[in-house]
Short mmCIF file of N, CA and C in Angstrom, two decimals:
data_model
loop_
_atom_site.label_atom_id
_atom_site.label_comp_id
_atom_site.label_asym_id
_atom_site.label_seq_id
_atom_site.Cartn_x
_atom_site.Cartn_y
_atom_site.Cartn_z
N MET A 20 0.77 -1.17 0.11
CA MET A 20 0.04 0.04 0.12
C MET A 20 0.91 1.24 -0.05
N GLY A 21 2.28 0.99 0.33
CA GLY A 21 2.99 2.28 0.25
C GLY A 21 3.04 2.83 1.62
N ILE A 22 2.63 2.43 2.75
CA ILE A 22 2.75 2.94 3.99
C ILE A 22 3.60 2.22 4.81
N ASP A 23 4.83 2.82 5.25
CA ASP A 23 5.85 2.02 6.03
C ASP A 23 5.65 2.78 7.64
N VAL A 24 5.83 1.82 8.52
CA VAL A 24 5.86 2.49 9.89
C VAL A 24 7.15 2.03 10.45
N LYS A 25 7.85 3.01 11.13
CA LYS A 25 9.13 2.56 12.00
C LYS A 25 8.87 3.18 13.43
N VAL A 26 9.01 2.32 14.20
CA VAL A 26 8.83 2.56 15.64
C VAL A 26 10.24 2.90 16.20
N ILE A 27 10.46 3.91 16.89
CA ILE A 27 11.71 4.13 17.52
C ILE A 27 11.57 4.13 19.15
N THR A 28 12.35 3.26 19.70
CA THR A 28 12.10 3.04 21.18
C THR A 28 13.36 3.46 22.10
N SER A 29 13.18 3.51 23.25
CA SER A 29 14.48 3.85 24.04
C SER A 29 14.63 2.44 24.68
N GLY A 30 14.04 1.37 24.50
CA GLY A 30 14.33 0.16 25.20
C GLY A 30 13.62 -0.88 24.47
N GLU A 31 13.79 -2.10 24.73
CA GLU A 31 13.37 -3.39 23.80
C GLU A 31 12.01 -3.57 24.08
N LYS A 32 11.55 -3.28 25.35
CA LYS A 32 9.94 -3.76 25.54
C LYS A 32 9.23 -2.30 25.38
N LYS A 33 9.70 -1.31 25.04
CA LYS A 33 8.73 -0.10 25.06
C LYS A 33 7.75 -0.09 24.28
N ASP A 34 7.58 -0.98 23.30
CA ASP A 34 6.73 -0.94 22.33
C ASP A 34 5.51 -2.30 22.49
N ILE A 35 5.64 -2.64 23.57
CA ILE A 35 4.81 -4.00 23.92
C ILE A 35 3.31 -3.52 23.74
N GLY A 36 2.54 -4.29 22.86
CA GLY A 36 1.37 -3.66 22.54
C GLY A 36 1.08 -2.93 21.29
N SER A 37 2.25 -2.54 20.71
CA SER A 37 2.11 -1.70 19.42
C SER A 37 1.18 -2.29 18.40
N PRO A 38 0.38 -1.34 17.78
CA PRO A 38 -0.30 -2.09 16.77
C PRO A 38 0.40 -2.11 15.33
N TYR A 39 1.49 -1.85 15.41
CA TYR A 39 2.44 -1.99 14.20
C TYR A 39 3.30 -3.26 14.12
N ARG A 40 2.98 -3.94 15.14
CA ARG A 40 3.89 -5.40 14.94
C ARG A 40 2.97 -6.53 15.97
N ASN A 41 3.34 -7.84 15.59
CA ASN A 41 2.61 -8.82 16.38
C ASN A 41 3.48 -8.86 17.61
N MET A 42 2.71 -9.32 18.96
CA MET A 42 3.36 -9.52 20.09
C MET A 42 4.18 -10.90 19.97
N THR A 43 5.20 -10.80 20.80
CA THR A 43 5.98 -12.11 21.02
C THR A 43 5.19 -12.96 22.00
N GLU A 44 5.36 -14.13 21.90
CA GLU A 44 4.86 -15.23 22.98
C GLU A 44 5.14 -14.56 24.34
N GLU A 45 6.37 -14.33 24.50
CA GLU A 45 6.89 -13.83 25.90
C GLU A 45 6.17 -12.58 26.38
N GLU A 46 5.91 -11.61 25.40
CA GLU A 46 5.25 -10.34 25.69
C GLU A 46 3.92 -10.54 25.96
N GLU A 47 3.18 -11.37 25.22
CA GLU A 47 1.64 -11.93 25.66
C GLU A 47 1.44 -12.45 26.84
N GLU A 48 2.43 -13.40 27.26
CA GLU A 48 2.23 -14.13 28.64
C GLU A 48 2.68 -13.09 29.66
N ARG A 49 3.59 -12.05 29.50
CA ARG A 49 3.78 -11.17 30.43
C ARG A 49 2.64 -10.15 30.71
N LEU A 50 1.91 -9.65 29.54
CA LEU A 50 0.87 -8.86 29.66
C LEU A 50 -0.28 -9.67 30.43
N GLN A 51 -0.49 -11.06 29.98
CA GLN A 51 -1.50 -11.75 30.54
C GLN A 51 -1.37 -11.87 32.17
N GLU A 52 -0.09 -11.90 32.43
CA GLU A 52 0.15 -12.13 34.11
C GLU A 52 -0.02 -10.81 34.73
N ILE A 53 0.33 -9.80 33.98
CA ILE A 53 -0.12 -8.42 34.76
C ILE A 53 -1.49 -8.26 34.90
N ILE A 54 -2.31 -8.64 33.76
CA ILE A 54 -3.87 -8.45 33.91
C ILE A 54 -4.40 -9.46 35.15
N ASN A 55 -3.93 -10.67 35.02
CA ASN A 55 -4.32 -11.65 35.97
C ASN A 55 -4.06 -11.10 37.46
N LYS A 56 -2.83 -10.40 37.72
CA LYS A 56 -2.63 -9.84 38.96
C LYS A 56 -3.65 -8.77 39.29
N ILE A 57 -3.64 -7.87 38.36
CA ILE A 57 -4.63 -6.74 38.63
C ILE A 57 -6.07 -7.16 38.84
N TYR A 58 -6.28 -8.26 38.27
CA TYR A 58 -7.72 -8.62 38.34
C TYR A 58 -8.03 -9.46 39.78
N TYR A 59 -6.92 -10.10 40.18
CA TYR A 59 -6.90 -10.65 41.47
C TYR A 59 -6.89 -9.58 42.49
N HIS A 60 -6.02 -8.53 42.53
CA HIS A 60 -6.05 -7.56 43.50
C HIS A 60 -7.54 -6.81 43.54
N PHE A 61 -7.95 -6.70 42.38
CA PHE A 61 -9.43 -5.90 42.17
C PHE A 61 -10.48 -6.96 43.00
N ILE A 62 -10.57 -8.11 42.59
CA ILE A 62 -11.67 -9.03 43.07
C ILE A 62 -11.35 -9.16 44.83
N SER A 63 -10.03 -9.18 45.24
CA SER A 63 -9.86 -9.39 46.63
C SER A 63 -10.23 -8.08 47.38
N ASP A 64 -10.04 -6.80 46.76
CA ASP A 64 -10.43 -5.69 47.44
C ASP A 64 -11.89 -5.45 47.42
N VAL A 65 -12.40 -5.85 46.23
CA VAL A 65 -14.18 -5.79 46.43
C VAL A 65 -14.68 -6.69 47.43
N ALA A 66 -14.08 -7.94 47.34
CA ALA A 66 -14.66 -9.15 48.48
C ALA A 66 -14.23 -8.55 49.88
N GLU A 67 -13.15 -7.98 50.02
CA GLU A 67 -12.84 -7.48 51.41
C GLU A 67 -13.64 -6.43 51.90
N ASN A 68 -13.87 -5.34 50.95
CA ASN A 68 -14.56 -4.22 51.39
C ASN A 68 -16.03 -4.20 51.42
N ARG A 69 -16.63 -5.45 50.74
CA ARG A 69 -18.07 -5.65 50.76
C ARG A 69 -18.19 -6.73 51.43
N ASN A 70 -17.34 -7.32 52.32
CA ASN A 70 -17.62 -8.50 53.17
C ASN A 70 -18.24 -9.69 52.45
N MET A 71 -17.66 -10.01 51.22
CA MET A 71 -18.12 -11.01 50.54
C MET A 71 -16.81 -12.02 50.21
N GLU A 72 -17.34 -13.17 49.87
CA GLU A 72 -16.28 -14.22 49.26
C GLU A 72 -15.81 -14.08 48.11
N ILE A 73 -14.34 -14.19 47.78
CA ILE A 73 -13.93 -14.11 46.57
C ILE A 73 -14.63 -14.83 45.37
N SER A 74 -15.16 -16.06 45.78
CA SER A 74 -15.86 -16.82 44.79
C SER A 74 -17.20 -16.28 44.25
N ASP A 75 -17.84 -15.36 45.21
CA ASP A 75 -18.79 -14.60 44.72
C ASP A 75 -18.66 -13.45 43.97
N ILE A 76 -17.57 -12.89 44.24
CA ILE A 76 -17.21 -11.64 43.51
C ILE A 76 -16.84 -12.13 42.14
N GLU A 77 -15.96 -13.54 41.95
CA GLU A 77 -15.62 -13.78 40.68
C GLU A 77 -16.82 -14.16 39.59
N GLU A 78 -17.85 -14.65 40.34
CA GLU A 78 -19.14 -15.00 39.43
C GLU A 78 -19.74 -13.69 38.96
N ILE A 79 -19.62 -12.43 39.44
CA ILE A 79 -20.09 -11.16 38.98
C ILE A 79 -19.08 -10.29 38.33
N ALA A 80 -17.81 -10.61 38.50
CA ALA A 80 -16.72 -9.85 37.88
C ALA A 80 -16.17 -10.33 36.44
N ASN A 81 -17.20 -10.46 35.63
CA ASN A 81 -16.99 -10.82 34.13
C ASN A 81 -16.91 -9.82 33.20
N GLY A 82 -16.94 -8.53 33.49
CA GLY A 82 -16.81 -7.46 32.36
C GLY A 82 -18.13 -6.97 32.30
N ASP A 83 -19.23 -7.40 32.77
CA ASP A 83 -20.82 -7.15 32.48
C ASP A 83 -20.82 -5.65 33.01
N ILE A 84 -21.76 -5.06 32.60
CA ILE A 84 -22.34 -3.58 32.91
C ILE A 84 -23.38 -3.97 33.85
N TYR A 85 -23.49 -3.16 34.95
CA TYR A 85 -24.61 -3.56 35.83
C TYR A 85 -25.20 -2.09 36.08
N LEU A 86 -26.46 -2.06 35.96
CA LEU A 86 -27.38 -0.92 36.40
C LEU A 86 -27.14 -0.63 37.91
N GLY A 87 -27.30 0.49 38.38
CA GLY A 87 -27.28 0.80 39.96
C GLY A 87 -28.14 -0.34 40.74
N SER A 88 -29.41 -0.39 40.27
CA SER A 88 -30.33 -1.52 40.85
C SER A 88 -29.61 -2.82 40.94
N GLU A 89 -29.05 -3.27 39.90
CA GLU A 89 -28.32 -4.51 40.03
C GLU A 89 -27.20 -4.67 40.79
N ALA A 90 -26.34 -3.68 40.94
CA ALA A 90 -25.19 -3.46 41.69
C ALA A 90 -25.81 -3.67 43.09
N VAL A 91 -26.86 -2.94 43.48
CA VAL A 91 -27.55 -3.22 44.64
C VAL A 91 -27.78 -4.62 45.09
N GLU A 92 -28.37 -5.15 44.08
CA GLU A 92 -28.88 -6.59 44.36
C GLU A 92 -27.65 -7.61 44.42
N ASN A 93 -26.51 -7.24 43.76
CA ASN A 93 -25.25 -8.08 43.97
C ASN A 93 -24.47 -7.77 45.03
N GLY A 94 -24.78 -6.80 45.86
CA GLY A 94 -24.12 -6.54 46.90
C GLY A 94 -22.88 -5.58 46.78
N LEU A 95 -22.89 -4.96 45.50
CA LEU A 95 -21.70 -4.27 45.22
C LEU A 95 -21.70 -2.70 45.84
N VAL A 96 -22.85 -2.34 45.95
CA VAL A 96 -23.07 -0.91 46.53
C VAL A 96 -24.28 -0.92 47.68
N ASP A 97 -24.18 -0.19 48.62
CA ASP A 97 -25.25 -0.20 49.69
C ASP A 97 -26.55 0.31 48.98
N LYS A 98 -26.42 1.58 48.61
CA LYS A 98 -27.78 2.16 48.02
C LYS A 98 -27.27 2.96 46.96
N LEU A 99 -28.55 3.53 46.32
CA LEU A 99 -28.23 4.36 44.99
C LEU A 99 -28.65 5.97 45.68
N GLY A 100 -28.02 6.95 45.13
CA GLY A 100 -28.33 8.27 45.42
C GLY A 100 -27.51 9.04 44.20
N ASN A 101 -27.61 10.46 44.66
CA ASN A 101 -26.79 11.34 43.77
C ASN A 101 -25.84 12.18 44.51
N LEU A 102 -25.34 13.01 43.81
CA LEU A 102 -24.26 13.82 44.39
C LEU A 102 -24.53 14.40 45.76
N ASN A 103 -25.68 14.87 45.84
CA ASN A 103 -25.89 15.59 47.28
C ASN A 103 -26.19 14.43 48.26
N ASP A 104 -26.53 13.26 47.92
CA ASP A 104 -26.55 12.17 48.95
C ASP A 104 -25.25 11.71 49.21
N ALA A 105 -24.37 11.73 48.24
CA ALA A 105 -22.91 11.26 48.58
C ALA A 105 -22.19 12.30 49.40
N THR A 106 -22.60 13.59 49.21
CA THR A 106 -21.91 14.73 49.97
C THR A 106 -22.45 14.51 51.53
N LEU A 107 -23.65 14.36 51.53
CA LEU A 107 -24.25 14.18 53.01
C LEU A 107 -23.78 12.95 53.60
N ALA A 108 -23.51 11.95 52.83
CA ALA A 108 -22.98 10.61 53.67
C ALA A 108 -21.57 10.98 53.93
N ALA A 109 -20.84 11.47 53.06
CA ALA A 109 -19.46 11.74 53.44
C ALA A 109 -19.28 12.68 54.53
N ALA A 110 -20.25 13.89 54.66
CA ALA A 110 -20.26 14.69 55.88
C ALA A 110 -20.48 13.98 57.14
N GLU A 111 -21.27 13.00 57.05
CA GLU A 111 -21.85 12.35 58.14
C GLU A 111 -20.58 11.49 58.55
N LEU A 112 -19.98 10.56 57.70
CA LEU A 112 -18.80 9.95 58.20
C LEU A 112 -17.60 10.67 58.58
N ALA A 113 -17.51 11.94 58.24
CA ALA A 113 -16.42 12.98 58.69
C ALA A 113 -16.90 13.64 59.97
N GLY A 114 -18.05 13.38 60.56
CA GLY A 114 -18.62 13.87 61.78
C GLY A 114 -18.80 15.41 61.50
N ILE A 115 -19.07 15.85 60.28
CA ILE A 115 -19.51 17.37 60.03
C ILE A 115 -20.92 17.33 60.45
N GLU A 116 -21.22 18.45 61.43
CA GLU A 116 -22.58 18.75 61.74
C GLU A 116 -23.27 19.82 60.91
N GLY A 117 -24.47 19.66 60.62
CA GLY A 117 -25.10 20.94 59.86
C GLY A 117 -24.84 20.59 58.30
N GLU A 118 -25.13 21.44 57.51
CA GLU A 118 -25.04 21.47 56.24
C GLU A 118 -23.80 21.82 55.76
N PRO A 119 -23.01 20.71 55.03
CA PRO A 119 -21.62 20.77 54.76
C PRO A 119 -21.39 21.76 53.58
N ARG A 120 -20.35 22.41 53.75
CA ARG A 120 -19.78 23.30 52.62
C ARG A 120 -19.08 22.60 51.60
N VAL A 121 -19.09 22.74 50.37
CA VAL A 121 -18.57 21.92 49.32
C VAL A 121 -17.79 23.03 48.40
N LYS A 122 -16.43 22.83 48.26
CA LYS A 122 -15.92 23.66 47.36
C LYS A 122 -15.64 22.91 45.97
N TYR A 123 -16.06 23.22 44.95
CA TYR A 123 -15.80 22.57 43.71
C TYR A 123 -14.57 23.09 43.07
N LEU A 124 -13.61 22.43 42.76
CA LEU A 124 -12.52 23.14 42.41
C LEU A 124 -12.38 23.02 40.63
N TYR A 125 -12.09 24.02 40.24
CA TYR A 125 -11.87 24.19 38.55
C TYR A 125 -10.74 24.99 38.43
N HIS A 126 -9.79 24.69 37.45
CA HIS A 126 -8.88 25.68 36.99
C HIS A 126 -9.01 25.95 35.47
N GLU A 127 -8.57 27.10 35.37
CA GLU A 127 -8.75 27.57 33.96
C GLU A 127 -7.85 26.96 33.00
N PRO A 128 -8.18 26.46 31.92
CA PRO A 128 -7.04 25.73 31.26
C PRO A 128 -5.74 26.69 30.69
N THR A 129 -4.54 25.94 30.87
CA THR A 129 -3.42 26.86 30.25
C THR A 129 -3.23 26.83 29.01
N PHE A 130 -2.49 27.40 28.53
CA PHE A 130 -2.08 27.36 27.02
C PHE A 130 -1.73 25.94 26.55
N TYR A 131 -0.98 25.34 27.30
CA TYR A 131 -0.39 24.13 26.98
C TYR A 131 -1.58 23.27 27.23
N ASP A 132 -2.75 23.23 28.15
CA ASP A 132 -3.88 22.23 27.93
C ASP A 132 -4.45 22.45 26.78
N LEU A 133 -4.71 23.66 26.34
CA LEU A 133 -5.37 23.78 25.19
C LEU A 133 -4.63 23.38 23.87
N PHE A 134 -3.31 23.66 23.97
CA PHE A 134 -2.48 23.04 22.79
C PHE A 134 -2.42 21.53 22.74
N ALA A 135 -2.40 21.02 23.95
CA ALA A 135 -2.22 19.42 24.08
C ALA A 135 -3.68 18.83 23.55
N GLU A 136 -4.69 19.28 23.94
CA GLU A 136 -5.84 19.01 23.54
C GLU A 136 -6.02 19.08 22.03
N GLY A 137 -5.64 20.18 21.49
CA GLY A 137 -5.71 20.27 20.06
C GLY A 137 -4.84 19.40 19.32
N ALA A 138 -3.50 19.00 19.74
CA ALA A 138 -2.64 18.19 19.30
C ALA A 138 -3.16 16.72 19.24
N THR A 139 -3.89 16.36 20.22
CA THR A 139 -4.49 15.14 20.47
C THR A 139 -5.56 14.91 19.43
N HIS A 140 -6.39 15.94 19.14
CA HIS A 140 -7.38 15.66 18.09
C HIS A 140 -6.80 15.49 16.60
N ILE A 141 -5.54 16.33 16.52
CA ILE A 141 -4.98 16.38 15.18
C ILE A 141 -4.17 14.73 15.05
N GLY A 142 -3.73 14.36 16.17
CA GLY A 142 -3.02 13.00 16.06
C GLY A 142 -3.95 11.89 15.85
N TYR A 143 -5.18 11.99 16.48
CA TYR A 143 -6.23 11.05 16.44
C TYR A 143 -6.79 11.08 14.80
N GLY A 144 -6.79 12.10 14.31
CA GLY A 144 -7.30 12.34 12.88
C GLY A 144 -6.37 11.53 12.05
N ILE A 145 -4.98 11.98 12.22
CA ILE A 145 -4.04 11.34 11.41
C ILE A 145 -3.87 9.94 11.31
N GLY A 146 -3.89 9.41 12.72
CA GLY A 146 -3.80 7.82 12.83
C GLY A 146 -5.16 7.16 12.35
N LYS A 147 -6.31 7.68 12.57
CA LYS A 147 -7.61 7.16 11.96
C LYS A 147 -7.42 7.14 10.43
N ALA A 148 -6.91 8.22 9.88
CA ALA A 148 -6.87 8.28 8.35
C ALA A 148 -5.88 7.02 7.86
N PHE A 149 -4.66 6.93 8.63
CA PHE A 149 -3.83 5.76 8.24
C PHE A 149 -4.49 4.40 8.45
N ILE A 150 -5.13 4.21 9.28
CA ILE A 150 -5.88 2.95 9.87
C ILE A 150 -6.86 2.55 8.74
N GLU A 151 -7.64 3.74 8.28
CA GLU A 151 -8.53 3.52 7.36
C GLU A 151 -7.93 3.10 5.94
N VAL A 152 -6.94 3.71 5.56
CA VAL A 152 -6.37 3.40 4.29
C VAL A 152 -5.82 2.07 4.35
N SER A 153 -4.86 1.60 5.48
CA SER A 153 -4.39 0.29 5.60
C SER A 153 -5.48 -0.83 5.53
N ASN A 154 -6.49 -0.45 5.97
CA ASN A 154 -7.50 -1.39 6.21
C ASN A 154 -8.47 -1.42 4.85
N GLY A 155 -8.20 -0.79 3.92
CA GLY A 155 -8.80 -0.71 2.78
C GLY A 155 -10.15 0.09 2.76
N GLN A 156 -10.68 0.73 4.02
CA GLN A 156 -11.81 1.38 4.06
C GLN A 156 -11.86 2.69 3.19
N ASP A 157 -10.69 3.17 2.79
CA ASP A 157 -10.71 4.31 2.12
C ASP A 157 -9.30 4.44 1.14
N LYS A 158 -9.38 5.01 0.17
CA LYS A 158 -8.29 4.93 -0.75
C LYS A 158 -7.37 6.10 -0.68
N GLU A 159 -7.72 7.01 -0.10
CA GLU A 159 -6.94 8.26 0.31
C GLU A 159 -6.81 8.72 1.71
N ILE A 160 -5.82 9.44 1.90
CA ILE A 160 -5.75 10.11 3.45
C ILE A 160 -6.42 11.44 3.25
N LYS A 161 -7.48 11.58 4.20
CA LYS A 161 -8.13 12.94 4.26
C LYS A 161 -7.71 13.31 5.50
N ILE A 162 -7.19 14.51 5.48
CA ILE A 162 -7.00 15.08 7.13
C ILE A 162 -7.56 16.48 7.29
#
């Protein structure tokens, strides 16, 4: 197709998972090992903090998406509420009496923030165009 990709890194394993080459068996095993450890830590933390058995968590920790009501049914949350409910619950846990004062933090975006956001959109567009051309979805790059 005429598009060559060269990836330059500062180390042998810096491009694990790169879409520009197939993973080695060793890389795939290493990533699977990391994912398995993260999964075990996650279900262990959930089981401990929800006072549930790990086996019960494993049954429902399958990547599914749960509605709030389903999360309550499965014991993953105590109750449903909104931001105000959560604020009042946090205030109660903190021992704050009366109406809690909440300060919402916002920062004006800096020039760098705006520049980085624009660069991200440009990079996404270029990458999408290359992928569409390489997958045969389009015959020319449109940026």
